[in-house]
Short mmCIF file of C-alpha atoms and ligand atoms in Angstrom, two decimals:
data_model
loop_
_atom_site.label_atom_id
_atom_site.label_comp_id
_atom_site.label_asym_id
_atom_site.label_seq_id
_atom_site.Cartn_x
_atom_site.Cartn_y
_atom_site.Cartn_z
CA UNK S 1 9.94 -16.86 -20.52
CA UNK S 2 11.45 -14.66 -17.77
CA UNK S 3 12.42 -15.25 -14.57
CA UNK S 4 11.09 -12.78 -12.26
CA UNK S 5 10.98 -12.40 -8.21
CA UNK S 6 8.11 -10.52 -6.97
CA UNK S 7 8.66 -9.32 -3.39
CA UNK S 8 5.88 -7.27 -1.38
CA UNK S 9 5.23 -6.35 2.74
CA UNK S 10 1.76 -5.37 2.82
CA UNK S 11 -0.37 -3.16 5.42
CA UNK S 12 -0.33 -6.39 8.27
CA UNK S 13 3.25 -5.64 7.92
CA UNK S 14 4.04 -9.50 9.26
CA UNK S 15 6.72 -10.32 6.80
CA UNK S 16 7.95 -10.80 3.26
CA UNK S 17 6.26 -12.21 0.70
CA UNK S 18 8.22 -13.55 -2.22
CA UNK S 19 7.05 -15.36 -5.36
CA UNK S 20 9.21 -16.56 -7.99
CA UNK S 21 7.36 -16.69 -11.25
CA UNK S 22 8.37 -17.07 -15.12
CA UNK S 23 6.48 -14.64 -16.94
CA UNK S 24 6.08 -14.42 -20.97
CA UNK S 25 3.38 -12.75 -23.48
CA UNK S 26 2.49 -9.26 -23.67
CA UNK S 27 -0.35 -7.23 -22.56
CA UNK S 28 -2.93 -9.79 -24.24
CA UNK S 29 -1.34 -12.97 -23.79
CA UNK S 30 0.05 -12.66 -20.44
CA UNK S 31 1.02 -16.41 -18.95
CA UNK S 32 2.43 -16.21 -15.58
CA UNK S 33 3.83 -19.79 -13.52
CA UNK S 34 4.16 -19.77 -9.97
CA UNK S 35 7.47 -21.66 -9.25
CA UNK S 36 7.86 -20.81 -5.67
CA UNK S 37 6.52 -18.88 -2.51
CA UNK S 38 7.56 -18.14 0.46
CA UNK S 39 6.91 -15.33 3.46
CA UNK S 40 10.16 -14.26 4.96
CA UNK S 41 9.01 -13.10 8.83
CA UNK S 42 10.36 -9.51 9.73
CA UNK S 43 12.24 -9.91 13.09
CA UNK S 44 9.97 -8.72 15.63
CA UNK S 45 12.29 -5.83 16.75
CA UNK S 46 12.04 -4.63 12.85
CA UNK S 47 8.25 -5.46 12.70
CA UNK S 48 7.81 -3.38 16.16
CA UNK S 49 9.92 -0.80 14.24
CA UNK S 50 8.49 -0.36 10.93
CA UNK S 51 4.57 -0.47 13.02
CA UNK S 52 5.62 2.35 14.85
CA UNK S 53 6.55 4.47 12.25
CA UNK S 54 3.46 3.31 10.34
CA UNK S 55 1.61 4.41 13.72
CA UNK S 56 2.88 7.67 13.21
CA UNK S 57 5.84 8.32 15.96
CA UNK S 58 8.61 10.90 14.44
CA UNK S 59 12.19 9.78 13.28
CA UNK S 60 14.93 11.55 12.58
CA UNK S 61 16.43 11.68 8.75
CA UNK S 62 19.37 9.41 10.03
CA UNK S 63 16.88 6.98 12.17
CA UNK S 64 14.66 6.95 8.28
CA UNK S 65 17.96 5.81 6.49
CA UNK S 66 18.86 3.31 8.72
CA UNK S 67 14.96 1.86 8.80
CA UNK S 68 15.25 2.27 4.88
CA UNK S 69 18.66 -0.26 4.71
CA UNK S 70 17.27 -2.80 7.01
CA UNK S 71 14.18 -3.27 4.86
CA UNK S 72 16.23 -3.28 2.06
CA UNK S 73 18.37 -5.87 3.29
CA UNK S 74 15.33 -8.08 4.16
CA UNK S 75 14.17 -7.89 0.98
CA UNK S 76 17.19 -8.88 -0.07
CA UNK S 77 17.75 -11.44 1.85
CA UNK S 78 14.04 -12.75 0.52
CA UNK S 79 14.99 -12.39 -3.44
CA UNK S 80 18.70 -14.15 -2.54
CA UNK S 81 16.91 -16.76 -0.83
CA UNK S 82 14.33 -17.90 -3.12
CA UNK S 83 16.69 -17.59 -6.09
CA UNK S 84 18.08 -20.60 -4.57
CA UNK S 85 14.77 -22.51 -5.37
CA UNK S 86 15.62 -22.61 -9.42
CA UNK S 87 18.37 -23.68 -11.43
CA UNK S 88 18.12 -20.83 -13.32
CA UNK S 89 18.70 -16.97 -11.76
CA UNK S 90 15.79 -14.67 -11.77
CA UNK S 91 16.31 -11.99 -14.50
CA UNK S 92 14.41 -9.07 -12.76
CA UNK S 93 13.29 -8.45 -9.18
CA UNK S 94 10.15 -6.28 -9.06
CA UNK S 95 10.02 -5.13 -5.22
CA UNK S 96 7.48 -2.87 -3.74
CA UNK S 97 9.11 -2.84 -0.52
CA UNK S 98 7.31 -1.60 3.23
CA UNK S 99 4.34 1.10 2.42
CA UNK S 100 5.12 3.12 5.94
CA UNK S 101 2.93 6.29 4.94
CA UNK S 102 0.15 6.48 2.39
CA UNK S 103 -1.47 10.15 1.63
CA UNK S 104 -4.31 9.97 -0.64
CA UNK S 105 -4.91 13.04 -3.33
CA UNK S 106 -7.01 15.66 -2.22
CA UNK S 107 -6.28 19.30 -3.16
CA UNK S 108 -2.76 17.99 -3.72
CA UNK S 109 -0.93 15.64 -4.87
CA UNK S 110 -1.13 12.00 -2.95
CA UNK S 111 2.22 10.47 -1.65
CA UNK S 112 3.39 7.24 -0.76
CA UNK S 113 6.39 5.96 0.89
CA UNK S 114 7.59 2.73 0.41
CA UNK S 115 11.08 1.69 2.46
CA UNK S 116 13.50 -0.93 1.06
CA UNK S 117 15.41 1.23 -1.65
CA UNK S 118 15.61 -1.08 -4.94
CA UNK S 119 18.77 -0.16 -5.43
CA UNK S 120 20.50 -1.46 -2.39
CA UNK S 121 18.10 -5.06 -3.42
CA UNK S 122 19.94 -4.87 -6.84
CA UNK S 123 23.48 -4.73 -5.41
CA UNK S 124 23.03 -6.56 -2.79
CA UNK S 125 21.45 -9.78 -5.41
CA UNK S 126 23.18 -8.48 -8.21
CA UNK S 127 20.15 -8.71 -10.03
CA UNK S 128 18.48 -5.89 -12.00
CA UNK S 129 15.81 -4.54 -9.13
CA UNK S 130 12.44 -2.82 -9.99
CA UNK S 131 10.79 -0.27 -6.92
CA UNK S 132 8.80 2.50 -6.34
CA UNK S 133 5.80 1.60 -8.12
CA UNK S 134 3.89 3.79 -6.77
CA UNK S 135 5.44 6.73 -7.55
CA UNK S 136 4.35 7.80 -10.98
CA UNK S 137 0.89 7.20 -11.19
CA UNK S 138 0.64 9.97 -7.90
CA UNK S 139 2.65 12.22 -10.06
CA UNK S 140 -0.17 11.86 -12.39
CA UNK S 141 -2.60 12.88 -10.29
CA UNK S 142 -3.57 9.35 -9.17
CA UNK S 143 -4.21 7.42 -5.86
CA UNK S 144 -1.04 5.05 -6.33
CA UNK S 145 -3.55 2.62 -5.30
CA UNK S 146 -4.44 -0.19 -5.75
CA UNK S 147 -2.49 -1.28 -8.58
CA UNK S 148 -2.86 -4.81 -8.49
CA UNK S 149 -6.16 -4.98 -10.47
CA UNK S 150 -4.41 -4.19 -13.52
CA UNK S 151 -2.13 -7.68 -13.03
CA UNK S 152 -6.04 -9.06 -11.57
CA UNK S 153 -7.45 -9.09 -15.22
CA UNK S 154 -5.45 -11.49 -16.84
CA UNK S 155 -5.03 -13.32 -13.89
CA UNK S 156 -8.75 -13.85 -13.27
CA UNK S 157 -11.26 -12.49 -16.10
CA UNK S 158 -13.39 -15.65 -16.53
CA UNK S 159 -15.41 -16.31 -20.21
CA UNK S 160 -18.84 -15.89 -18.72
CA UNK S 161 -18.72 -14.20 -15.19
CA UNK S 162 -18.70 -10.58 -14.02
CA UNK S 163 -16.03 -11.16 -10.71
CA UNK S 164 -14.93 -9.38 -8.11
CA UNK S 165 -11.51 -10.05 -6.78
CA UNK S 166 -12.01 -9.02 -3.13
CA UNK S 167 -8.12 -8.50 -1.35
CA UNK S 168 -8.77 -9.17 2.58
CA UNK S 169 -5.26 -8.00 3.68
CA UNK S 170 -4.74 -5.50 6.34
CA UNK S 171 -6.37 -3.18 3.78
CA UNK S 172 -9.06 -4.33 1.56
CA UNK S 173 -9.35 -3.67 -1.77
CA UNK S 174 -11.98 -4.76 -4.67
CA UNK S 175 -11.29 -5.33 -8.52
CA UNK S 176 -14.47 -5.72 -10.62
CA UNK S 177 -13.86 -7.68 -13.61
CA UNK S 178 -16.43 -7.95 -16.55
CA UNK S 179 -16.51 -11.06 -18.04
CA UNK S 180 -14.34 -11.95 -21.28
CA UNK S 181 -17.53 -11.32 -23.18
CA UNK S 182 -18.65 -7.99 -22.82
CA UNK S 183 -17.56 -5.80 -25.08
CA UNK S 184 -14.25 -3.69 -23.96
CA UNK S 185 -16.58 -1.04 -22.41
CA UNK S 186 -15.20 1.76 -19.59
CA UNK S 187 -16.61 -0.04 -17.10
CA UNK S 188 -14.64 -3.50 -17.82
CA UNK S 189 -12.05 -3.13 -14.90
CA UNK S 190 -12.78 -1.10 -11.56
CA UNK S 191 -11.44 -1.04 -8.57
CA UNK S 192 -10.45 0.89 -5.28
CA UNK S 193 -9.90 0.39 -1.24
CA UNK S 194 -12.62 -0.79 0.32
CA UNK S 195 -11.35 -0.27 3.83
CA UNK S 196 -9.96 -1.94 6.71
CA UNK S 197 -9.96 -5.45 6.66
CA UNK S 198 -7.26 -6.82 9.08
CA UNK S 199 -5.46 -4.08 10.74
CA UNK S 200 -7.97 -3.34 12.70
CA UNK S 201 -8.69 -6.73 13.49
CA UNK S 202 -5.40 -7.63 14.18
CA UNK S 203 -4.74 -4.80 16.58
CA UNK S 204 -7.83 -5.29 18.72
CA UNK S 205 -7.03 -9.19 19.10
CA UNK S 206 -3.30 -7.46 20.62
CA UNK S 207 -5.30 -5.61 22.35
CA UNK S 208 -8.09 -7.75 23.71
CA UNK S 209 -5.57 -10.42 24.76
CA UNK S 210 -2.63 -8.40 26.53
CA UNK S 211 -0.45 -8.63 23.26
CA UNK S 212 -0.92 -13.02 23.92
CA UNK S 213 -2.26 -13.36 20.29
CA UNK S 214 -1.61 -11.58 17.27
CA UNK S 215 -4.41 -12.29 15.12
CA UNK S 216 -7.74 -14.29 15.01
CA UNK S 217 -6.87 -17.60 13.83
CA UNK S 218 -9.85 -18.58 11.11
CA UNK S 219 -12.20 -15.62 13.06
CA UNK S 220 -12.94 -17.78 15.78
CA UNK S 221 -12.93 -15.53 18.58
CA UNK S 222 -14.90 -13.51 16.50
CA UNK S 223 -17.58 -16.01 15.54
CA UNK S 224 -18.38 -16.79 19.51
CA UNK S 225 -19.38 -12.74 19.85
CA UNK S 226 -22.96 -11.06 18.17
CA UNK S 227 -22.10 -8.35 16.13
CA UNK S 228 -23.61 -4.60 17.25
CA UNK S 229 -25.56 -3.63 13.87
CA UNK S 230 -25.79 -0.30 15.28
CA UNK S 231 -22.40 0.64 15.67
CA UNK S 232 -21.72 -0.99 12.25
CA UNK S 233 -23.94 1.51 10.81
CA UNK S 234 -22.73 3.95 12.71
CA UNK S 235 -19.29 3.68 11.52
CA UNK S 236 -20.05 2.99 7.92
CA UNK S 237 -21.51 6.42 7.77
CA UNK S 238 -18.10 8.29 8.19
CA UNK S 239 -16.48 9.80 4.95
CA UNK S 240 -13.84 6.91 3.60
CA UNK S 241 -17.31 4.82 3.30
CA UNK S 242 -19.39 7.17 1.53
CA UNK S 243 -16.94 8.83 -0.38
CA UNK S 244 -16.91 7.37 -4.22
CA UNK S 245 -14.12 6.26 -5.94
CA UNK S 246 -11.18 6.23 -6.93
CA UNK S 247 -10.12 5.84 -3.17
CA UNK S 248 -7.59 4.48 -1.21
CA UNK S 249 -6.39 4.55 2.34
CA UNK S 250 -3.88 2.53 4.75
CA UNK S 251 -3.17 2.19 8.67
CA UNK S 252 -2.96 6.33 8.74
CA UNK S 253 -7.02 6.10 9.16
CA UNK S 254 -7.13 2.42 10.27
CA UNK S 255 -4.92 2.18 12.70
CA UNK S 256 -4.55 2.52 16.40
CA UNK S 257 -6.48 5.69 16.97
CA UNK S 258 -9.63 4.43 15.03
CA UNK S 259 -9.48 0.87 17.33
CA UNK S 260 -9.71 2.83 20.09
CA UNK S 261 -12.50 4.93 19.44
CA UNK S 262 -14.70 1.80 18.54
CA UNK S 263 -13.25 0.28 21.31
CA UNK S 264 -14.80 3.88 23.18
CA UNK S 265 -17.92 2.65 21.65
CA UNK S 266 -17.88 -0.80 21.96
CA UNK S 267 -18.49 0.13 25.96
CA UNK S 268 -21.22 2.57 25.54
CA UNK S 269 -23.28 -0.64 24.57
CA UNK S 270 -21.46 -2.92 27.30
CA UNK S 271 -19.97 -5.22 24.47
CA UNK S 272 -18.02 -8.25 25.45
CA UNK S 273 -13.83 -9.00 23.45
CA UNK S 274 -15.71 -11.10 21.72
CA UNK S 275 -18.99 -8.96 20.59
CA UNK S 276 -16.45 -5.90 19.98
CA UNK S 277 -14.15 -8.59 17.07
CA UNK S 278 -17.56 -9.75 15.48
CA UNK S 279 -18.76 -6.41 15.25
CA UNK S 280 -15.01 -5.01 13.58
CA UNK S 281 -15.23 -8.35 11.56
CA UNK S 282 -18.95 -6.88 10.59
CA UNK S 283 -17.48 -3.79 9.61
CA UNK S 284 -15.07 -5.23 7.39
CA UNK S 285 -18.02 -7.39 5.61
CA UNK S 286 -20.18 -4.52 5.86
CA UNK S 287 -18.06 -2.21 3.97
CA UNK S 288 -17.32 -4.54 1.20
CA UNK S 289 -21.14 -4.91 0.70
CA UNK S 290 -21.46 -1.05 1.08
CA UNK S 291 -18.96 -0.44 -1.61
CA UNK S 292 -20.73 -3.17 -4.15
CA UNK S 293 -23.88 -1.93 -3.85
CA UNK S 294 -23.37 1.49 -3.91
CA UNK S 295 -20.28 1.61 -6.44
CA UNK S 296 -20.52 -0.64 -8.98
CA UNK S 297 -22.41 -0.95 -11.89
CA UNK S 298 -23.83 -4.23 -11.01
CA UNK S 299 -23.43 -6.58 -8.51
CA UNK S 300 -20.71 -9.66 -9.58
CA UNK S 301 -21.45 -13.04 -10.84
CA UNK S 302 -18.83 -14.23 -8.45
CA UNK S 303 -17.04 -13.09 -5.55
CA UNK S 304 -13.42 -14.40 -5.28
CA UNK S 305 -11.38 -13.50 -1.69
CA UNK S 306 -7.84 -13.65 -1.33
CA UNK S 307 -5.05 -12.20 0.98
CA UNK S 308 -4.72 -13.30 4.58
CA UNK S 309 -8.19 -12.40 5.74
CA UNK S 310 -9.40 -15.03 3.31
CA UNK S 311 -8.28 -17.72 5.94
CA UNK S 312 -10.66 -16.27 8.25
CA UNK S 313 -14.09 -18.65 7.90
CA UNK S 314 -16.12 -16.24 9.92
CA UNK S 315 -15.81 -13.30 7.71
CA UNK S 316 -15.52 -15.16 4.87
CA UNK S 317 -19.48 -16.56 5.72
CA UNK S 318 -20.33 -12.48 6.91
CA UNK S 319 -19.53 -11.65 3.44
CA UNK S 320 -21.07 -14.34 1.95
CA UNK S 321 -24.41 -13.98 4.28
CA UNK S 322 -24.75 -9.68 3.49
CA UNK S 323 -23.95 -10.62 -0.92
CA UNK S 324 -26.16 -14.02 -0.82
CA UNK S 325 -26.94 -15.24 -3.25
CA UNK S 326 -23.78 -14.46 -5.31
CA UNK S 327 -21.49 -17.15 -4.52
CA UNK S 328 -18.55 -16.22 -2.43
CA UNK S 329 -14.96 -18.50 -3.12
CA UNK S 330 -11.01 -17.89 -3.06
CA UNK S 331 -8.92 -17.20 -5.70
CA UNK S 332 -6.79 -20.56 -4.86
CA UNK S 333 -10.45 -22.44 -6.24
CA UNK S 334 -9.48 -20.91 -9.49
CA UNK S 335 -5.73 -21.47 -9.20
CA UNK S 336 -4.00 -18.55 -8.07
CA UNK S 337 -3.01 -18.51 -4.54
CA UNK S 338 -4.63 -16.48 -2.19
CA UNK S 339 -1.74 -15.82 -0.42
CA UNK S 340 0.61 -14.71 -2.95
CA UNK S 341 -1.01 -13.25 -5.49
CA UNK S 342 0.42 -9.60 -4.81
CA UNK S 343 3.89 -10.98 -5.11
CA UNK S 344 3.21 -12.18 -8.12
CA UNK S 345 1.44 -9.22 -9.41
CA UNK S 346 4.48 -7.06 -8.94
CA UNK S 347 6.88 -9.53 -10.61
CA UNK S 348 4.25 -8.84 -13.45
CA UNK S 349 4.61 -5.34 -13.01
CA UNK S 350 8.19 -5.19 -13.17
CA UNK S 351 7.90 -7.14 -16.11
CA UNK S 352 5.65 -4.70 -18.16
CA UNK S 353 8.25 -2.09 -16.69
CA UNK S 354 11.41 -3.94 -18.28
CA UNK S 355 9.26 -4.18 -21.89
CA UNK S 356 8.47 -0.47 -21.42
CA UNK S 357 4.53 -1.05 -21.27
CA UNK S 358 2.50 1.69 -18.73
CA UNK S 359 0.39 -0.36 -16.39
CA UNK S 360 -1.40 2.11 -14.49
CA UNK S 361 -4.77 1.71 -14.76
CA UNK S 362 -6.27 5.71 -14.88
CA UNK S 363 -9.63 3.99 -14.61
CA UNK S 364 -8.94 2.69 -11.11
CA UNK S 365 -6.60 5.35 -9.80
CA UNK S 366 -7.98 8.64 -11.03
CA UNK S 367 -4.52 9.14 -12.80
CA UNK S 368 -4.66 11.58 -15.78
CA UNK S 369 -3.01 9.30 -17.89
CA UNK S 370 -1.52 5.86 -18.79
CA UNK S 371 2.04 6.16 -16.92
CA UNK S 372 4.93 3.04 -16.58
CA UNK S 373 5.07 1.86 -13.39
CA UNK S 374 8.43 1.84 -11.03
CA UNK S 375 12.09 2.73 -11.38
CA UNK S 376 14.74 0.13 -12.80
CA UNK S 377 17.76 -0.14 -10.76
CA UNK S 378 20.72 -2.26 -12.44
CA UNK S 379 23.35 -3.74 -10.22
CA UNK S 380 27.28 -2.16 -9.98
CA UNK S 381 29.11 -5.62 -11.12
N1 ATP A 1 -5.97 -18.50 9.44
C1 ATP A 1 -6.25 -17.18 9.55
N2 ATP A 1 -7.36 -16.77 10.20
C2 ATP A 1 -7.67 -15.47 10.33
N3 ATP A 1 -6.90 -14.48 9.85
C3 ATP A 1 -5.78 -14.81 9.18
C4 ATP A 1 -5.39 -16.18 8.98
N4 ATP A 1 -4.22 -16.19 8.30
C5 ATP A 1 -3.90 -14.88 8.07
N5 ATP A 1 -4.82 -14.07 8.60
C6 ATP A 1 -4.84 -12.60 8.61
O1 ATP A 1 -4.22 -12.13 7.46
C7 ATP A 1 -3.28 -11.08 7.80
C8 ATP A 1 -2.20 -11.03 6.75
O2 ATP A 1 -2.82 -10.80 5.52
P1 ATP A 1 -2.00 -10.39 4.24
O3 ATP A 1 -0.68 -11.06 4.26
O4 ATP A 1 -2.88 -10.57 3.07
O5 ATP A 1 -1.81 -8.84 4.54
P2 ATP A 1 -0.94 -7.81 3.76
O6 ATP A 1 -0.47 -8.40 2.47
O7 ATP A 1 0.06 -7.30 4.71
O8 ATP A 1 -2.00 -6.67 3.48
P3 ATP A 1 -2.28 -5.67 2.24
O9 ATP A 1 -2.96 -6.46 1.17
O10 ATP A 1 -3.19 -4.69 2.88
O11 ATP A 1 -1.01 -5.08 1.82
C9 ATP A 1 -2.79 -11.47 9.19
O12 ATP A 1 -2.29 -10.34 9.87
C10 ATP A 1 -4.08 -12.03 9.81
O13 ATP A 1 -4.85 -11.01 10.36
C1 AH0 A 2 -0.20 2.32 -0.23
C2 AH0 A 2 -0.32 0.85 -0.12
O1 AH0 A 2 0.64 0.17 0.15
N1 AH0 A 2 -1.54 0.35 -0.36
C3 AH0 A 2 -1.82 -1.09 -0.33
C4 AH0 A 2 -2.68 -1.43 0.87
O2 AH0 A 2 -2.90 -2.84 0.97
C5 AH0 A 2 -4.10 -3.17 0.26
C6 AH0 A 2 -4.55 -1.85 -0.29
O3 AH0 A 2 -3.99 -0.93 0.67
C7 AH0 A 2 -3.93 -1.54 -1.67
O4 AH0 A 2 -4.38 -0.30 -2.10
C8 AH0 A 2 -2.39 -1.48 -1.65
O5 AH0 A 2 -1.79 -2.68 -2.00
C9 AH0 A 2 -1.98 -3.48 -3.11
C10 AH0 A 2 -0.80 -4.36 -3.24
C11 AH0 A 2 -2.25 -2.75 -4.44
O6 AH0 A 2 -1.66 -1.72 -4.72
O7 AH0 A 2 -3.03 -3.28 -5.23
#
């Protein structure tokens, strides 16, 4: 068994989250126990930070370093924090730290930049740190996203049933798991960003209620609008949607400037704050079905949401209603929580990384080839 601390800040950038986990097996026999979770809130004047960077505004090399150490220290402050929670020290931290600029691979290379250097996290804890996962599979020629699916498999292949492990964070993403008994075809594991899921979301609520909520607690505002089918279609037309995989994307297309141009829309057809969040909600669903039925091989046995957005009962039955009759659940129903799952998954990462074992999956990312994942940063004692 090892002790591992995963530690993650996704796209909703609203704070930490850590898992501590003990990990043991290999690539086949993978057991992972969740000892402990916890989100660590950013500070809003570091959350206001980080979202305007993410928004695009410019910052000087200095202002970048400075940004860089305060995630780090956060993170930190996360892994020294729920190392209390055991007896025993965590061996590893695997960290992926604050995405703040995500360029998929076109005629170039892709590059991602995640904040929160591992090697301040490792000094700081004194425990041997694990970061940049990303970087490596974009070097081969991959998306650098999503990477999770890879952990997804042995997480949540089930003996009979094709699943898809839908992410609802402020990106979505989709793994597509064949069941344990098909044969160990190509097709056994795909995945890729499905699009946005809450940023948008999140931002219009800001928006629509002069900054007095943040979010839409279990989609309720959401669920008292009707949803404009036409703009939905209308939107799913544009190139992220059609555009097959491997694909990923981040608040650099879903973000602020994309809100308001539905918003634009939402008044051509005179809709209400609450018709304009069911009809972004409707997006969200809409794209997932999009990408199922146009991307995989076959539609799922079972659908399994997790990340924030699985809280949120209204899109959780829009999903359901557009994929009926395949059943539509959370991870948590199968035991592994919906809201730290990617925590965990890059404890497992960092795991493979400390045995040496490439975790990429080519299959998902368009990489040319099976790379190891992340950059091992030992501690000065
Ligand atoms: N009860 C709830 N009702 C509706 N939405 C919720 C609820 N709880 C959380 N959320 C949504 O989930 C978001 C956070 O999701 P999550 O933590 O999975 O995002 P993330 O990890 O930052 O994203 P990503 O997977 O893209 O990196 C919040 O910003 C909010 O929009
Ligand atoms: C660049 C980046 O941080 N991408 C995130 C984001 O959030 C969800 C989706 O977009 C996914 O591709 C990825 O995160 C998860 C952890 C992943 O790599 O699987």
């Amino acid at each position: 068994m090892t002790k591992i601390i995963g530690l993650i800040s996704g796209t909703s950038v609203d704070g930490i989250d850590a898992a501590l986990v003990d990990v043991a097996g290999g690539q086949t026999n993978l057991k992972v126990e969740l000892l402990a979770a916890t989100t660590y809130p950013y500070s809003e004047k570091l959350r206001s930070q980080i979202l305007s960077v993410c928004g695009g505004a410019s910052l000087s090399i200095a202002e970048l370093a400075e940004l860089d150490d305060a995630i780090a220290q956060e993170f930190a402050q996360a892994a020294f924090t729920i190392n209390q929670k055991s007896d025993q020290k965590a061996e590893i931290i695997g960290s992926h730290g604050q995405t703040v600029y995500h360029r998929p691979p076109s005629q170039q290379l892709g590059y991602s930049l995640q904040l929160g250097r591992g090697e301040v996290i490792a000094n700081i804890t004194g425990i041997p740190t694990i970061s940049n996962f990303r970087a490596a599979d974009i070097a081969a020629g991959g998306q650098g996203a999503p990477l999770v699916p890879c952990v997804d498999i042995h997480l949540l292949s089930h003996p009979e049933y094709n699943r898809c492990i839908q992410n609802l964070g402020g990106i979505g993403n989709v793994a597509y798991i064949k069941s344990q008994k098909s044969p160990y075809l190509k097709n056994s594991i795909l995945g890729w960003d499905t699009g946005p899921s809450n940023t948008l979301l999140d931002l219009a609520v800001q928006h629509l209620s002069q900054g007095r909520k943040t979010y839409d607690k279990n989609g309720e505002w959401a669920a008292s609008g009707i949803p404009c089918q036409d703009l939905v279609e209308k939107w799913l037309k544009q190139d992220f949607f059609q555009q097959k995989p491997p694909k990923s994307t981040g608040r650099e297309l879903f973000g602020k400037d994309y809100l308001f141009n539905c918003l634009a829309d939402g008044e051509n057809y005179n809709l209400s704050a609450a018709d304009i969040l069911a009809t972004l909600t409707e997006l969200t669903a809409a794209s997932i079905n999009h990408s199922y039925r146009n991307f995989l091989p076959n539609l799922p046995d079972q659908i399994l949401l997790c990340g924030g957005g699985s809280h949120n009962l209204y899109l959780k039955e829009r999903i359901q209603n557009l994929l009926v009759p395949i059943p539509v659940i959370t991870t948590a129903e199968v035991g592994v929580d919906v809201d730290f799952k990617e925590a965990i998954a890059f404890a497992v990462l960092a795991y493979w990384r400390s045995l040496e074992i490439p975790s990429n999956l080519p299959e998902v990312t368009g990489a040319k080839a099976k790379v190891m994942l992340g950059e091992i940063h030992q501690p000065i004692i």
